[in-house]
Every structure is written in C-alpha cells, then in structure tokens.
XYZ file of C-alpha atoms in Angstrom:
461
model
C 29.513 11.408 38.584
C 26.276 9.704 39.392
C 25.518 5.985 38.176
C 22.567 5.499 36.159
C 21.426 2.956 33.444
C 20.540 3.312 30.058
C 17.308 1.585 30.495
C 14.905 1.585 33.005
C 10.996 -0.167 33.559
C 10.073 2.680 35.646
C 11.401 6.608 35.438
C 9.580 8.471 38.261
C 10.361 12.596 37.867
C 9.967 14.206 41.058
C 11.270 12.776 44.538
C 8.581 14.232 46.677
C 5.931 12.065 48.794
C 3.834 10.609 45.764
C 7.092 9.335 43.730
C 8.759 8.074 46.871
C 5.679 6.151 47.545
C 5.207 5.055 44.243
C 8.853 4.110 44.080
C 8.173 2.507 47.286
C 5.319 0.039 46.355
C 6.813 -1.140 43.227
C 10.248 -1.923 44.587
C 8.634 -3.903 47.207
C 6.163 -5.890 45.495
C 8.411 -6.352 42.004
C 11.802 -6.046 43.174
C 12.970 -7.373 40.311
C 11.597 -3.948 38.373
C 14.351 -1.441 37.477
C 13.391 1.792 38.755
C 14.691 5.428 39.062
C 13.897 9.150 40.730
C 14.696 11.688 38.742
C 15.258 14.873 40.963
C 16.041 18.323 40.341
C 17.085 19.391 44.116
C 19.296 18.177 46.099
C 19.369 15.181 48.524
C 17.567 15.550 51.464
C 20.865 15.854 54.113
C 22.153 18.718 51.543
C 19.179 20.525 51.621
C 19.846 23.416 53.573
C 18.264 26.870 53.701
C 20.441 30.009 54.459
C 17.754 31.742 56.456
C 17.126 28.365 58.839
C 20.475 27.666 59.549
C 20.926 31.868 60.433
C 23.645 32.379 57.947
C 21.607 34.857 56.157
C 18.389 37.350 57.257
C 16.997 37.446 53.837
C 16.299 34.947 50.837
C 19.612 34.820 48.946
C 17.748 32.933 46.063
C 19.796 29.745 45.598
C 19.729 28.397 42.566
C 17.914 25.443 43.932
C 15.565 26.527 47.004
C 16.231 24.175 49.681
C 12.715 24.385 51.044
C 10.782 23.550 47.803
C 13.338 21.360 45.639
C 15.128 18.465 46.826
C 14.246 14.791 48.178
C 11.097 14.693 49.969
C 9.628 17.319 47.914
C 7.828 20.684 49.612
C 7.011 18.294 52.274
C 10.305 17.924 53.697
C 10.247 21.137 55.801
C 6.572 21.408 56.016
C 4.637 21.625 59.290
C 4.327 17.560 58.535
C 0.486 17.409 58.901
C -0.983 14.436 57.495
C -4.947 14.288 57.100
C -6.503 10.901 57.465
C -9.791 12.418 55.402
C -11.698 13.213 52.258
C -13.081 16.526 53.620
C -9.865 18.314 52.158
C -6.291 17.576 50.836
C -6.734 17.256 47.453
C -9.384 15.825 44.670
C -8.799 12.324 44.797
C -12.751 11.406 45.169
C -13.448 12.745 41.482
C -11.350 9.632 40.481
C -11.909 7.430 42.847
C -14.659 5.771 45.459
C -14.205 7.806 48.928
C -13.383 4.819 51.146
C -10.630 3.668 48.470
C -8.648 6.763 49.062
C -8.939 6.495 53.067
C -7.809 3.168 52.559
C -4.336 4.151 50.783
C -4.546 7.021 52.912
C -4.031 4.987 55.839
C -1.623 2.675 53.699
C 1.109 5.372 53.257
C 0.643 6.291 56.997
C 1.390 2.683 58.098
C 4.642 3.024 55.884
C 5.118 6.380 57.453
C 4.748 5.103 61.049
C 7.318 1.890 59.976
C 9.771 4.610 59.240
C 9.636 6.785 62.657
C 6.438 8.921 62.259
C 3.906 9.441 65.099
C 1.193 7.566 65.578
C -0.683 9.951 67.907
C -4.098 11.506 66.229
C -5.783 14.991 66.553
C -9.981 13.993 66.524
C -12.697 15.771 65.034
C -14.367 18.079 67.508
C -18.529 18.435 67.012
C -18.389 21.354 69.781
C -15.992 23.387 68.106
C -17.616 22.788 64.888
C -20.889 24.112 66.167
C -19.184 26.850 67.617
C -18.024 28.199 64.313
C -21.551 27.422 62.364
C -23.166 29.927 65.127
C -21.249 32.627 63.680
C -21.304 31.492 59.856
C -17.824 29.846 59.460
C -17.444 26.617 58.657
C -14.966 23.951 59.891
C -13.717 21.112 58.093
C -13.415 17.978 59.923
C -10.783 15.058 59.758
C -8.259 12.783 61.705
C -4.896 14.818 61.917
C -1.540 13.619 62.649
C 1.190 16.286 63.484
C 4.346 14.683 62.276
C 6.277 18.159 62.909
C 8.830 19.638 60.825
C 11.333 17.840 62.516
C 10.116 14.705 63.066
C 8.738 14.536 59.533
C 12.525 15.197 58.283
C 13.515 12.354 60.013
C 10.670 10.234 58.965
C 11.222 11.057 55.131
C 15.011 10.526 56.088
C 14.735 6.904 56.884
C 12.001 6.217 54.190
C 14.405 7.465 51.327
C 17.300 5.565 53.193
C 15.535 2.135 52.904
C 15.430 2.900 48.886
C 18.711 3.394 48.335
C 19.671 -0.052 47.810
C 16.380 -0.747 45.690
C 16.270 2.264 43.159
C 18.687 4.646 41.786
C 18.259 7.969 42.959
C 19.369 10.974 40.688
C 19.604 14.201 42.452
C 20.677 17.283 40.493
C 18.864 15.629 37.583
C 16.743 18.628 35.664
C 14.386 16.830 33.310
C 13.993 19.352 30.484
C 11.714 16.647 28.360
C 9.819 13.058 27.952
C 9.206 11.246 24.370
C 5.221 9.984 24.982
C 6.461 7.646 21.950
C 9.973 6.898 22.186
C 9.406 6.423 25.860
C 12.800 8.448 26.798
C 13.563 10.754 29.455
C 16.080 13.761 28.846
C 17.747 15.392 31.816
C 20.852 17.707 32.747
C 22.866 17.677 35.339
C 26.454 18.887 36.546
C 28.320 16.225 34.180
C 25.921 17.557 31.030
C 23.083 16.204 28.972
C 21.954 12.661 29.405
C 18.999 10.324 28.110
C 17.212 7.533 29.668
C 14.705 5.144 28.218
C 11.921 3.990 30.504
C 9.197 1.613 29.801
C 6.891 3.513 32.160
C 7.143 7.024 32.888
C 5.609 8.868 36.166
C 5.282 12.562 36.387
C 5.542 13.150 40.178
C 6.847 16.781 39.857
C 4.911 19.097 42.973
C 3.798 22.307 42.989
C 8.273 23.357 42.034
C 7.386 21.398 39.153
C 4.070 22.435 38.365
C 4.721 24.769 35.388
C 7.455 22.512 33.630
C 4.553 19.978 33.713
C 1.996 22.291 32.244
C 4.207 23.180 29.353
C 4.851 19.679 28.432
C 1.554 18.485 28.605
C 0.655 21.327 26.179
C 3.341 20.627 24.001
C 2.230 17.126 23.655
C -1.743 17.964 22.898
C -2.791 16.506 26.397
C -5.597 18.628 27.460
C -5.732 20.589 30.855
C -8.334 22.020 32.571
C -7.221 25.256 35.376
C -7.911 24.920 38.804
C -8.363 27.423 41.011
C -5.603 30.046 42.715
C -5.697 31.136 46.066
C -3.961 34.153 47.236
C -3.660 35.819 50.541
C -1.122 36.400 53.658
C 0.195 34.327 56.217
C -1.011 35.540 59.784
C 0.987 35.534 62.925
C -0.325 35.968 66.503
C 0.145 34.936 70.311
C -0.050 31.059 70.142
C -2.709 31.388 73.177
C -5.304 33.026 70.643
C -6.283 29.682 69.140
C -4.959 27.292 72.006
C -8.810 26.320 72.127
C -8.906 25.172 69.001
C -5.007 24.133 68.606
C -4.789 21.905 71.810
C -7.944 19.624 70.683
C -7.754 19.321 66.867
C -4.304 20.892 66.137
C -5.141 22.320 62.699
C -8.617 24.519 62.761
C -9.477 24.381 58.817
C -12.314 26.841 58.456
C -13.823 29.194 55.570
C -15.698 31.677 55.442
C -18.111 33.582 52.505
C -17.663 37.157 52.538
C -20.716 38.998 52.815
C -19.285 41.698 50.452
C -18.416 39.736 47.471
C -19.871 36.663 48.315
C -16.097 35.095 47.859
C -14.655 32.202 49.903
C -11.825 32.437 52.035
C -10.157 29.703 53.789
C -8.127 29.608 57.099
C -5.898 26.756 56.810
C -1.745 25.504 57.446
C -1.752 26.114 60.968
C 1.598 25.956 62.730
C 1.339 26.047 66.527
C 3.986 27.699 67.952
C 5.717 28.168 64.772
C 7.875 30.243 62.593
C 6.793 31.941 59.409
C 9.413 31.086 56.319
C 10.052 32.120 52.824
C 9.792 30.511 50.092
C 11.288 30.452 46.368
C 9.506 29.408 43.453
C 11.423 30.185 40.168
C 12.424 33.240 41.573
C 9.246 34.805 43.075
C 9.209 34.735 47.007
C 6.191 34.022 48.746
C 5.512 32.821 52.386
C 4.484 30.091 54.471
C 4.829 28.452 58.078
C 6.643 25.728 59.775
C 6.158 24.319 63.094
C 8.134 21.917 65.098
C 7.231 18.709 67.212
C 10.393 19.698 69.576
C 8.842 21.827 72.390
C 12.368 23.293 72.935
C 12.060 24.716 69.113
C 8.515 26.060 69.281
C 7.828 29.565 69.334
C 5.290 31.818 71.594
C 3.590 32.793 68.277
C 1.481 30.688 65.881
C 0.357 31.257 62.317
C -2.128 29.905 59.446
C -2.637 30.992 56.059
C -5.557 33.056 54.759
C -6.321 32.787 51.155
C -8.920 34.332 49.339
C -10.030 32.021 46.380
C -10.148 32.775 42.850
C -11.939 30.794 39.757
C -11.328 32.164 36.474
C -13.416 31.591 33.265
C -12.878 32.329 29.608
C -10.533 33.570 27.937
C -8.589 33.839 30.924
C -5.994 30.476 31.401
C -3.020 31.599 33.021
C -4.072 31.490 36.851
C -0.302 30.475 37.988
C 1.039 33.243 36.234
C -1.873 35.860 38.020
C -0.749 34.285 41.441
C 3.035 34.430 40.426
C 2.190 38.193 39.566
C 0.892 39.407 42.792
C 3.509 37.752 44.817
C 5.796 39.346 42.379
C 4.803 42.945 43.326
C 5.462 42.438 46.981
C 8.901 40.845 46.241
C 9.521 44.437 43.923
C 7.869 46.838 46.640
C 10.107 45.259 49.437
C 13.232 45.505 47.420
C 13.483 41.486 46.760
C 12.289 40.285 49.491
C 8.490 39.613 51.436
C 6.201 42.408 53.206
C 4.578 42.315 57.103
C 2.111 44.566 58.128
C -0.029 45.169 61.199
C -3.646 44.463 60.868
C -4.086 47.781 62.523
C -1.990 49.366 60.480
C -3.675 47.850 57.040
C -7.056 49.212 58.458
C -6.078 52.570 58.702
C -4.635 53.052 55.599
C -1.080 53.416 56.479
C 2.063 51.525 56.069
C 3.852 49.883 58.704
C 7.405 50.829 59.297
C 10.276 49.636 61.210
C 9.253 51.685 64.251
C 5.659 51.003 63.977
C 6.778 47.485 63.802
C 9.059 47.787 66.557
C 6.225 48.833 68.850
C 4.430 45.552 67.987
C 3.300 43.449 70.601
C 3.427 40.413 68.868
C 7.047 39.952 67.711
C 7.495 38.510 64.348
C 9.302 35.457 63.605
C 10.559 36.364 60.046
C 12.781 39.007 59.136
C 10.565 40.674 56.639
C 10.232 44.141 55.304
C 7.954 46.329 56.857
C 5.528 48.169 54.240
C 2.134 48.472 52.928
C 0.272 45.030 51.513
C -2.517 47.020 49.976
C 0.116 48.224 47.345
C 0.434 44.715 45.851
C -2.474 42.525 47.176
C -5.902 43.453 44.496
C -8.848 45.290 46.695
C -11.183 42.018 46.576
C -8.759 39.772 48.202
C -7.599 42.286 50.694
C -11.302 42.712 51.508
C -11.956 39.092 52.287
C -8.800 38.549 53.841
C -9.831 41.277 56.525
C -13.464 40.523 56.672
C -12.482 36.735 57.433
C -10.277 38.091 60.055
C -13.070 39.954 61.912
C -15.426 36.926 61.445
C -12.762 34.701 62.978
C -11.853 37.273 65.816
C -15.791 36.272 67.237
C -14.570 32.429 67.739
C -11.230 33.192 68.855
C -10.686 36.688 70.244
C -7.868 38.680 69.462
C -7.362 37.132 66.158
C -8.037 40.983 64.700
C -6.076 42.606 67.369
C -4.414 45.863 66.174
C -0.920 44.255 65.995
C -1.985 41.001 64.275
C 0.827 40.589 61.923
C -0.058 39.643 57.877
C 2.612 38.567 55.831
C 2.262 38.509 52.021
C 1.870 37.102 49.483
C 1.308 33.734 50.551
C -0.607 31.878 47.207
C -1.622 28.183 46.690
C -1.946 27.907 43.055
C -3.106 24.323 41.878
C -1.642 23.073 38.698
C -3.485 22.330 35.418
C -5.158 19.188 35.815
C -4.426 16.931 32.556
C -6.533 14.397 31.501
C -6.127 10.944 32.387
C -7.752 7.215 32.604
C -6.560 5.844 36.355
C -4.263 8.647 35.997
C -2.473 7.723 32.896
C -2.070 10.733 30.429
C -4.795 10.761 28.094
C -3.428 9.761 24.265
C -0.195 8.143 25.648
C 0.625 4.294 27.371
C 2.363 3.850 30.152
C 2.787 7.565 31.119
C 1.359 8.596 34.200
C 0.992 12.106 36.401
C 0.452 11.967 40.313
C -0.004 14.661 43.353
C 0.419 18.382 43.458
C 2.150 18.802 40.281
C -0.735 17.679 38.519
C -3.362 19.467 40.301
C -4.974 15.802 41.832
C -4.047 16.721 45.718
C -3.073 19.351 47.924
C -1.484 17.686 50.820
C 1.054 15.000 51.801
C -1.218 12.373 52.885
C -3.461 12.292 48.975
C -0.116 12.786 47.365
C 1.125 9.695 48.801
C -1.977 8.175 48.438
C -1.960 8.773 44.706
C 1.450 7.432 44.564
C 0.578 4.107 45.844
C -2.504 3.523 44.256
C -0.611 4.513 40.682
C 1.932 1.566 41.616
C -0.632 -0.622 42.378
C -1.973 -0.048 38.715
C 1.067 -0.377 36.830
C 1.981 -3.433 38.894
C -1.483 -4.803 37.917
C -0.676 -4.096 34.425
C-alpha cells in the first residue's frame, strides 16, 4: 500500500519532465508545501519494455506501456534531445516573450546538468542551412544537447530520487477525475479508489494522457482549440548518409513544402546510430526512434521521423482520433504490429515481403512486419513523404535509395489546447495545465520550462 495524505497544497497529475520540474521548483523554494505527484504508470526503474530487453520480438501490449507511461514520462526512453531555441519544440512563445522562454529552458538545463546531464552543445551551422536553401529545404536552427537514451534515463533517475523525501510520489495512480470547484482528485490504484484534496491542481499528463485531459476539459466547459496532427513514417538508412549533418549539428530538423499539394512535411527526431522502437498508446501501436550516448550501443543505422502535417477545419474536431485510426490500420494489416517497407518497393507499387526484406542492404533494427504502407497511409500524406525523400536526397545522397526502410505508422498528435491565463485553466481557480498533454509544448526543453514557469507563478500567488 502506498502512503498518501488526505490533503495536499499541490497535486501534480503526471510524472513527466513538466510535472517533475514543477515539483522540483516548488519543493526547493517552498519546502513547507505538501506536494504529491500522481503517475498512472510505473516508477522509473520498474519501467521495462519486453522488446528492449529481448524478452519479446513484438509488442505484447502491456497494461502500462513502459515506453510511454511512468515516472519521467515518454521522455524517459527518448533520444534525450534538449533543444535550446524557440524556433521549434513548442508554442510557449505564444504565451510569453521568447527571451523568457529561453531563460526558463536554461534554468531547466542547469537542473539537469546538476543531476548528471552532459554540458556538450551542438551549435547552429549556417553553411548547412544554406545548402538546404539551395534545394528549397528549410532547416530550423538551435543549440542542441544530445543527452542520449541511456544518459537521459540516468539523469531523470537522479532527479526523481532527489524529490523522494520532499514530495509524495504515487505510481500506478490512475487519475479518473478532478473536481475544479471542490479541488479534489480521484484516482485508482491496486488498493482501490481514493480521493484527496488539493489546494492547487496541475495537469502535466503528457502525450499519453492527452485524450483524458481533453475529455476532462470538455466535461468541465473549458474551451479547447485543436492543434495540428502529423502523420507519416520512421525512415531508417545507413548512418553515414547523414553524417555530414549529424556530426556537426546532431539533429537536422528540416521542412519541405511539396510541389504537388503545397503541404508541409517535416524531418525531425533524428537518431544517429539509433534503433527504431514500438510505442503503445491506448492500445494503438506506432513507431519512434531511440539512440544511446554510449558508442558501444550504437548501430550502423540512423533513423528519423518524416511526417506530413494536416490542419483540420470545421466541422471536424477529432484530429487525434484521425491519427489513431490511420495507425490502427497498420496494426490491422500487420496482424497486431507495425509495418516496414523498402522505399523502392513502395514506389514500384508492390509490398515488401520477408524475402525482399532479407535482400535489403539496410538491416532493420526493429522486428516489424514486412508489408505495404500504401494500404494504410492516405495517398496525400504518402505522396508528400516520397517527394520529400527525393528532395532530401539532394543534400544527403543515399536518402532515397531503393533499400531505405520506411516504418509505419508514426504520428505526432498535439493535444487540443485549453483556454488559459498564465496556464491557469479558464473558469477555474488554481487549476493549471502544462506541457505536451495540454498542447503547449512538444519537446523536453519546453515542457521542462513550462513546469518551472507555472511553479514560479504558483509561488508568487
């Protein structure tokens, strides 16, 4: 049985980096505050994915996905990129001046480095940006730190451990409701249902909790604005193809406007010497990428996301469900897994089968099902992806090779954003939202900054 109090000064729903940073700042500046973190998933060291530990070849659909849920959030097993820029990584500049966003990103970075994160930074490179522009490709610039999947995990472990004697951390605590008027939070764990009181409630639910948070906002009459949805593939190819970029800036974050439709397709989440992984969000399997900092754990491949952006208009209001539906089609076709296809096979209009995949010069790092992505990805998005791959081939020859592997489906859906004033939810008092789950951010750095900013706002009040 987990120990918890009946009443807290601050209850933080979600144990990702936004919630952790908020708890760190509050406990540091006001140690008398009674604070709890309610996390649906497991504690960090208990988060074990059977695929990564080689106990299973494919996703076994654990009750709580170790990759997506648990203390340190979805970022725990990410590549650990820390972006020090306002050019990308979220929309905090819509709520505060850019210099304030950078200030809080730097504050969060100091906390991470104090707990073991690297101080090494990759710097912007105008020559590479110029190369992109010659081919109508547009590269965002940033100072960037690559924490690495392994080192990032260890940093988050140390940060969480530093909170244990200051904050009550309740894991396996699935929040089912929060009363905005009575300021109570209802959650369930292995011992049943519990209700606690909280003077201040902070939703820091992350991507995995975005659906729950949207439903809660609708039920409580809080206006929501839909954000974009990005749908596409995870590209895997020999690491040497993009070394000209990755050795200088680590992550080439490039967008392209297709000639056929005028749509934007984005290349991002680059993993040098990395591996492709499966994620389970609410029973729907998608793909992502990881990369270790330890050179001994590097692979011969690099991978990156290549996603086509869609922005829906009235009357459609369910962009997240749209993305989940597309991803679920890939799960259906693959028999409950994710698909992989060679680019050459896709362009020739034939599926990749086991025999063709075995002939590929690029060896897959994920045991996905060989198949045909054209049977699940909409034609418009697929056309955008193929056109963009050939555009990228001009700056990194080899990108559009026949044996380049495409895994699907990868999607990034950004939560419906609630109406707020200084991140305090409209029509409420002392109920806040931060991070990716509320549609304000889409990176470790901005989510961390958001958590610190809201904590400071609470301390001022």
